[in-house]
C-alpha positions as a printed Julia matrix, in Angstrom:
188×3 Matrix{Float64}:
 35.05  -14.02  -30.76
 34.73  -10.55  -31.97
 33.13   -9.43  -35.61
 34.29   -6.68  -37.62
 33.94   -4.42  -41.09
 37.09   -5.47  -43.08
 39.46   -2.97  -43.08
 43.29   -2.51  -43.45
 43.73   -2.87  -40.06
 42.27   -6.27  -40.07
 43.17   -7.06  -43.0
 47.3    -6.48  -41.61
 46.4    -8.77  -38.63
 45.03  -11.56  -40.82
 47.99  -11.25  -42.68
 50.76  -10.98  -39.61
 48.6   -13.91  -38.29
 48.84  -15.94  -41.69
 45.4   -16.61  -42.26
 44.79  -14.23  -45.07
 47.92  -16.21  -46.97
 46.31  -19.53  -47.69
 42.9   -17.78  -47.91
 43.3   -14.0   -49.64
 39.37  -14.18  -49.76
 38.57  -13.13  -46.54
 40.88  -10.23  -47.07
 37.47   -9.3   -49.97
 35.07   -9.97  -47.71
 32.64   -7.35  -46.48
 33.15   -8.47  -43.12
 35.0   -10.7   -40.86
 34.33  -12.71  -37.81
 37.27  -13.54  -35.87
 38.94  -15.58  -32.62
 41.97  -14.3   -31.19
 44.39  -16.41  -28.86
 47.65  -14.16  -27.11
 46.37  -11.66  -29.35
 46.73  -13.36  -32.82
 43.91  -14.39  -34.88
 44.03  -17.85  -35.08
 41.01  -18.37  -37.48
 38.98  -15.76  -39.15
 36.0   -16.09  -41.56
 34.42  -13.68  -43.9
 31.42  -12.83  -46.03
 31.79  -11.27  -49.36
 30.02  -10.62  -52.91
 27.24  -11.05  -54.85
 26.28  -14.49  -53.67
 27.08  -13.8   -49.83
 29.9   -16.26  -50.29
 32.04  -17.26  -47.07
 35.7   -17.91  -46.73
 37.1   -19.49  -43.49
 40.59  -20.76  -42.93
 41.96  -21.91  -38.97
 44.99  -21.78  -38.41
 46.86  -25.35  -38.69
 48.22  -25.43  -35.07
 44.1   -25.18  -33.76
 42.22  -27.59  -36.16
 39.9   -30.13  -35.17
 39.3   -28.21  -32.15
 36.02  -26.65  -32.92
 36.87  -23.28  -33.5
 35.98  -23.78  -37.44
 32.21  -24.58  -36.24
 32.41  -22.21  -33.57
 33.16  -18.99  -35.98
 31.15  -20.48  -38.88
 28.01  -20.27  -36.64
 29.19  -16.7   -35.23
 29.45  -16.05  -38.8
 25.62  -17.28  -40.33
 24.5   -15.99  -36.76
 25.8   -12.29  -37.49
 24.93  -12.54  -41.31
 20.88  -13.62  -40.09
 21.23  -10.57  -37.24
 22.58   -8.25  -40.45
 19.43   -9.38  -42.63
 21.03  -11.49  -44.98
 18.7   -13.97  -46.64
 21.21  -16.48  -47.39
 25.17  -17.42  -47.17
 26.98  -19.9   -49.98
 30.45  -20.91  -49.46
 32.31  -23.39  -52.03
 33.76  -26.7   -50.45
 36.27  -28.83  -51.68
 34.38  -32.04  -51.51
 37.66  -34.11  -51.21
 38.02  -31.66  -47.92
 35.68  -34.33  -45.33
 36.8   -31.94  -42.41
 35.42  -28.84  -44.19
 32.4   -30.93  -45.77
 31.48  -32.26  -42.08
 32.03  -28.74  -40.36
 30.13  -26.85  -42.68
 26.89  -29.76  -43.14
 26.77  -29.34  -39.18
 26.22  -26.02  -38.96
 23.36  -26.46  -41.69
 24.64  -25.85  -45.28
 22.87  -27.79  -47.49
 24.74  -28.75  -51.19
 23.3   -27.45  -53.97
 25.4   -28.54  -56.71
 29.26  -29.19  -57.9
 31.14  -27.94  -60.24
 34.17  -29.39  -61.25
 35.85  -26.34  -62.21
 39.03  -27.93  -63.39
 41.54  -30.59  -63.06
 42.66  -29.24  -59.98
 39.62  -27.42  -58.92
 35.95  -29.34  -57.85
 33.67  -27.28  -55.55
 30.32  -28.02  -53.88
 28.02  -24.67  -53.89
 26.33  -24.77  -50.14
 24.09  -22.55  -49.02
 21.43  -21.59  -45.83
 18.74  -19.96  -45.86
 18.09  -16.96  -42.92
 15.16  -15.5   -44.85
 12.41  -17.05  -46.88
 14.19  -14.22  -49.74
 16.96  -16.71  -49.71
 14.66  -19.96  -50.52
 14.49  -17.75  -54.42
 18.45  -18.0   -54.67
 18.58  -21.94  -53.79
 16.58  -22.49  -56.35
 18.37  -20.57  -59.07
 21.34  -22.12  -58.05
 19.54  -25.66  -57.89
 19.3   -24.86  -61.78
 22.93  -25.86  -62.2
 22.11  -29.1   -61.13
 22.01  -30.36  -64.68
 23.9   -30.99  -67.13
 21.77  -27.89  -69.37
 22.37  -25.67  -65.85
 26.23  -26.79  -65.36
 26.7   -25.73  -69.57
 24.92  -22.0   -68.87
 27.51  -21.92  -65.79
 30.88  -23.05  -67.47
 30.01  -20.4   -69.96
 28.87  -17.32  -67.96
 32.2   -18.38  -65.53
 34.25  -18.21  -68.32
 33.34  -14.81  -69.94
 32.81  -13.37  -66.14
 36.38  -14.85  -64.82
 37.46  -11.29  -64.07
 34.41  -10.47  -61.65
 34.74  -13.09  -59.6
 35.61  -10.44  -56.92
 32.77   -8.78  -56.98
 30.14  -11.91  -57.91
 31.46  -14.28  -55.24
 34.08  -12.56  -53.14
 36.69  -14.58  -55.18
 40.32  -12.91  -54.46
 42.96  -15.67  -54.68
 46.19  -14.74  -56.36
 45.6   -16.6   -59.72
 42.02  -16.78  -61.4
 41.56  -20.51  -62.85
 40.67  -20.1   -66.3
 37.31  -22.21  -66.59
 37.39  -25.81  -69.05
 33.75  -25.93  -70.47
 34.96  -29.28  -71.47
 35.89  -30.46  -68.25
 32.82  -29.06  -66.33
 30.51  -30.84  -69.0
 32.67  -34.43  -68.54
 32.8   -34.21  -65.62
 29.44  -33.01  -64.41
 28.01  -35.07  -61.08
 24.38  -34.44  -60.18
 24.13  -33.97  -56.41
């Protein structure tokens, strides 16, 4: 397991090793932790933005082998040695491998969003630091249907910082459906 700064070197071998592909996140992240097998990163996590949001992707061949709980607690372990008061990640919640992994490490669900047709995420987050207890319960906020309208809204003016706010840094920025989000708003 080894942790490093992202940089372009990394950033080439998460490519070469195609875990950056499916998951250009972790290329934006501030930081990466890492497991390497015949000298290829076979799964790699990150921490990025605003909102200390992680990104993890294993690669397909080593799934269900342990090495997504095994870097995801490297990575909250590192974060709490670093001083961070808190880590989020977003969750498919119709991914019950990703769900499970990242509830048994200790993320607790805040809220969901469903972002759009193709897009529903579940906002987790830990808390390292009592500091971080403040930021669960601003995001707790969207937990209404009131919180989940001042959300839609701020997403959809603030679609181009996603970057820099959560460490967002796929290839094609969804374009937000107030609409949507308010239909289909679940209270967690």
């Amino acid at each position: 397991m080894q942790v490093s700064d992202t940089n372009n070197e990394i950033i080439k071998q998460l490519q070469s090793s195609n875990i950056s592909t499916k998951m250009r996140s972790i290329e934006s992240s501030d930081w990466v932790v890492f497991e390497k097998i015949d000298d290829k990163i076979i799964g790699a996590a990150g921490i990025g933005g605003y909102f200390h949001s992680s990104s993890i992707n294993i690669n397909e061949n080593f799934r269900g082998k342990g090495y997504g709980v095994k870097i995801q607690k490297e990575l909250v372990e590192t974060a709490r040695k670093k001083n961070y008061s808190f880590v989020t990640v977003f969750v498919d919640p119709r991914n019950k491998s990703s769900q499970k992994m990242h509830d048994s490490v200790g993320y607790k669900t805040v809220f969901r969003i469903h972002y759009s047709k193709e897009i529903i995420q579940d906002v987790k987050i830990i808390i390292l630091q009592k500091r971080g207890i403040f930021v669960q319960k601003i995001l707790e906020c969207f937990n209404s249907k009131i919180g989940i309208f001042f959300l839609g809204c701020f997403l959809k003016i603030f679609k181009n910082f996603f970057n820099d706010i959560i460490g967002y840094n796929e290839e094609k920025i969804p374009i937000p459906s107030i609409k949507h989000i308010m239909k289909n708003f679940e209270k967690i």
